[in-house]
Amino acid sequence: MSQQNVGIHMFTEIDGDIDKMLKAGQEGDVPVLITRNMVNFPGVLTTVTIARDATRQLVKYIEKHPQEQFAMFCQKDVNIEEPDASDLCEHGVLAHFLKVFEMPGQQNRYAFIAQSLTRCKITNVVSEEPFLRAHVVPIPEAAPEKDDLEYNTILSDLRKRVVEYMNKSDTIPFELQLSLHSVDNSEMFLNMVSYYMPIKLSEKMKLLACDDLKMRAFELLQIMNREIQYANLRLDIQNRTQHTINDEQKQYFLRQQLKSINKELGQQDGGPEKAKLLEKAKNKLWPEKIKEAFEKEMDRLDQMHVNSADYNTQLTYLQQVVDLPWGEYTNDNLDLKRAEKVLNKNHYGMEKVKERILEYIAVLSLRGDLKSPILCLFGPPGVGKTSLGKSIADALQRKYVRVSLGGLHDEAEIRGHRRTYVGAMPGRIIKSIEKAGTSNPVFILDEIDKVTRETHNGDPASALLEVLDPEQNNSFHDNYLDMDYDLSKVMFIATANDLSTIPGPLRDRMEIIEVSGYTTEEKTEIAKRYLLPREKDKTGLKSEKGLTIRKAAIEKIIEKYTRESGVRQLEKQINKVLRKLAFYKTRDGELPYDKISNDNLEDLLGKPPFYRDIYQGNSYAGVVTGLAWTSVGGEILFIETSLSKGKNAKLTLTGNLGDVMKESAVIALEYVKAHTKYLNIDPRIFDSWNIHIHVPEGATPKDGPSAGITIATSIASALTQKKVRKNVAMTGEITLRGKVLPVGGIKEKILAAKRAGITDIVLCEANRKDIEEIAPEYLKGVTFHYVEKVRDVWEYALTDELVDNPISFTIEE
């Protein structure tokens, strides 16, 4: 804040003797008041606002020592907030303190009145705290003789010019006009005109530095002649355009005049907010087009009144523009070994994702510049897709931001609102970039598959096309900014649970990487390496170094207390175990045991809510073991076929089956009917025997085509009463021609089979490639049998041995 003249005072205080007052300054060590936008002249009463802390300290001192003089010097550069002696004008004035008062209409704002005395100079600085104190010497002014004709002529002409200017200007107060008319002392007249006339600050400094009063009068006369010319020009323009100026034009003209006046006075219009805005803009590395647009919007701001609502709206917009990190990037850490170490430290498995990130770093290190990839991590909940984004940011040493898109229903959340709306703001993309403070963060678009589509507020999914298209996002257009922003260096990583809900064009723009569920073995390692140490810290048991959960106990938690592909529920169960132990320790002073095993696990977690299916043997005809994939991992399922006599034979399907699975059952039955000769069964069976196919756990919905060969084998076993080979499970889709098609979720299905005690798995020949991609340790103990036709399945799975007490099919003629 600055010190400035806030009132007009024309009266002198030293015995009414002007000549005596103008020579009353004394040499010595005095406090120095630094003013801004105000040059004081000898003999003039001045009012100074108290804004700076140093000024407050000086005023407190002067109030206690009212007889002591002090000096007033103007700072050369008005933009310096804390000036020192080197920033001051060479000439100042000695002054006499009069009084302090509270400024009218401004609570807790104070000013003081001082009487300027004599010009002075600083010879040396005495101290700088708590305010500037210096040794000053008075500087006498060379006054011309009273009968100096040239001086008197200049003075007379100056008086006329001042009167002429005041008559043409409506900015000069009436009190000042009266005072100037009544001043007889020539030196006092010159000083008052120099002080009160709207003259540039630099010109006032030059006038104060002038030792010769005649020279000062001559300089002042030149300035007044110029100002009169300006005033005449303004009046002429006003007269010529008066008949065409409407209210809006008049406001604009007045604003321009006010702007010019403020500029001449060295005053910042718009307050400190605008000053900060301009300061930030100086250091921006934005493109030339953006710079031009910003300057254009600044001009609009200058045309608005400070107290108008539009002014604050425009100021908020400009603050948003300068707060964005235009052209600011963090330096990527391209150390491959370090990146690999960081990724492995925080996440177990996920080899495909890690490999893709390391490939990006490798190419970036070779090229030096590269558009960031746009990845979509697809997989079940709780497998670490979102947290992986943080690890990628750590590996690259980039900033990390995350936006949750779940339930997003308004296109403006992505592209922003237009500024014409009340409360408009940028979209989440731009706000997150501002939050990151850099133009190349790792940006997580969480739950992209849960964006609401085609609402009355637009289509957010379509709005994301521009964000995620490498050919377009170098000029992403936010409606609020109304400027293009470069997102090409941002590494976007989307996460999704279900790809089917993502629109095709959006899915096409992303590189899909599947993050499959964890196996029991992987979950066990994750629990030991990450979850257990973290949960011990959360429950206050970090100091218990010997506290561990045995591997068998962790596996039991995974198998019987959780049912998920990820590890969220596993983490909660481990936390529950440790909370219970923390309770015992707090109550009893010690842990009941520090090794958690299967023997004591149920004491901490209670009875298991889940169980895993176990292979049930091959003693029944029509019961075949299939393999299924669920959102919580692989499962085995049993296909049961039973036969019953009936006149109007029919097919019954139970077990909460979906449409696709029902169709698989129909196809399987039709294929069996078409191959009765191969199976050596009487085709008339289908006319007199009902076929009932059931898949246990009827409360659980089941669907998908992968049980095709299992159903066909189950029907064939029931009709032939032959046993199915022991410890065999199968998965594969069938066609009406009997061709076996590949299915997905192979890794999870294999692990489910191993847990159930299965030793042989039948699957499509096309799935061989999926088996080859699985780590050998997961395949140990299982033999794979690849088939291409349903007959191949029957040849392997159906034995020649009949079940005990086989059904005897009697066909009524």
PDB file of N, CA and C in Angstrom, residues 8 10 172-180:
ATOM      1  N   ILE A   8      -6.614  18.438   1.193  1.00  0.00           N
ATOM      2  CA  ILE A   8      -5.927  19.667   0.791  1.00  0.00           C
ATOM      3  C   ILE A   8      -5.868  20.601   1.989  1.00  0.00           C
ATOM      4  N   MET A  10      -4.026  24.190   3.314  1.00  0.00           N
ATOM      5  CA  MET A  10      -3.340  25.368   2.783  1.00  0.00           C
ATOM      6  C   MET A  10      -2.694  26.231   3.866  1.00  0.00           C
ATOM      7  N   ILE A 172     -10.003  20.082 -10.424  1.00  0.00           N
ATOM      8  CA  ILE A 172      -9.334  20.906  -9.411  1.00  0.00           C
ATOM      9  C   ILE A 172     -10.362  21.336  -8.371  1.00  0.00           C
ATOM     10  N   PRO A 173     -10.187  20.999  -7.090  1.00  0.00           N
ATOM     11  CA  PRO A 173     -11.142  21.396  -6.049  1.00  0.00           C
ATOM     12  C   PRO A 173     -11.249  22.927  -5.930  1.00  0.00           C
ATOM     13  N   PHE A 174     -12.423  23.361  -5.554  1.00  0.00           N
ATOM     14  CA  PHE A 174     -12.651  24.810  -5.425  1.00  0.00           C
ATOM     15  C   PHE A 174     -11.768  25.409  -4.335  1.00  0.00           C
ATOM     16  N   GLU A 175     -11.534  24.650  -3.239  1.00  0.00           N
ATOM     17  CA  GLU A 175     -10.683  25.165  -2.148  1.00  0.00           C
ATOM     18  C   GLU A 175      -9.276  25.461  -2.636  1.00  0.00           C
ATOM     19  N   LEU A 176      -8.765  24.596  -3.515  1.00  0.00           N
ATOM     20  CA  LEU A 176      -7.412  24.805  -4.030  1.00  0.00           C
ATOM     21  C   LEU A 176      -7.369  26.068  -4.897  1.00  0.00           C
ATOM     22  N   GLN A 177      -8.389  26.279  -5.688  1.00  0.00           N
ATOM     23  CA  GLN A 177      -8.414  27.481  -6.520  1.00  0.00           C
ATOM     24  C   GLN A 177      -8.382  28.747  -5.661  1.00  0.00           C
ATOM     25  N   LEU A 178      -9.179  28.777  -4.570  1.00  0.00           N
ATOM     26  CA  LEU A 178      -9.176  29.938  -3.681  1.00  0.00           C
ATOM     27  C   LEU A 178      -7.810  30.150  -3.043  1.00  0.00           C
ATOM     28  N   SER A 179      -7.195  29.046  -2.595  1.00  0.00           N
ATOM     29  CA  SER A 179      -5.911  29.148  -1.908  1.00  0.00           C
ATOM     30  C   SER A 179      -4.830  29.685  -2.833  1.00  0.00           C
ATOM     31  N   LEU A 180      -4.791  29.196  -4.074  1.00  0.00           N
ATOM     32  CA  LEU A 180      -3.762  29.661  -5.005  1.00  0.00           C
ATOM     33  C   LEU A 180      -3.959  31.147  -5.339  1.00  0.00           C
TER      34      LEU A 180
END
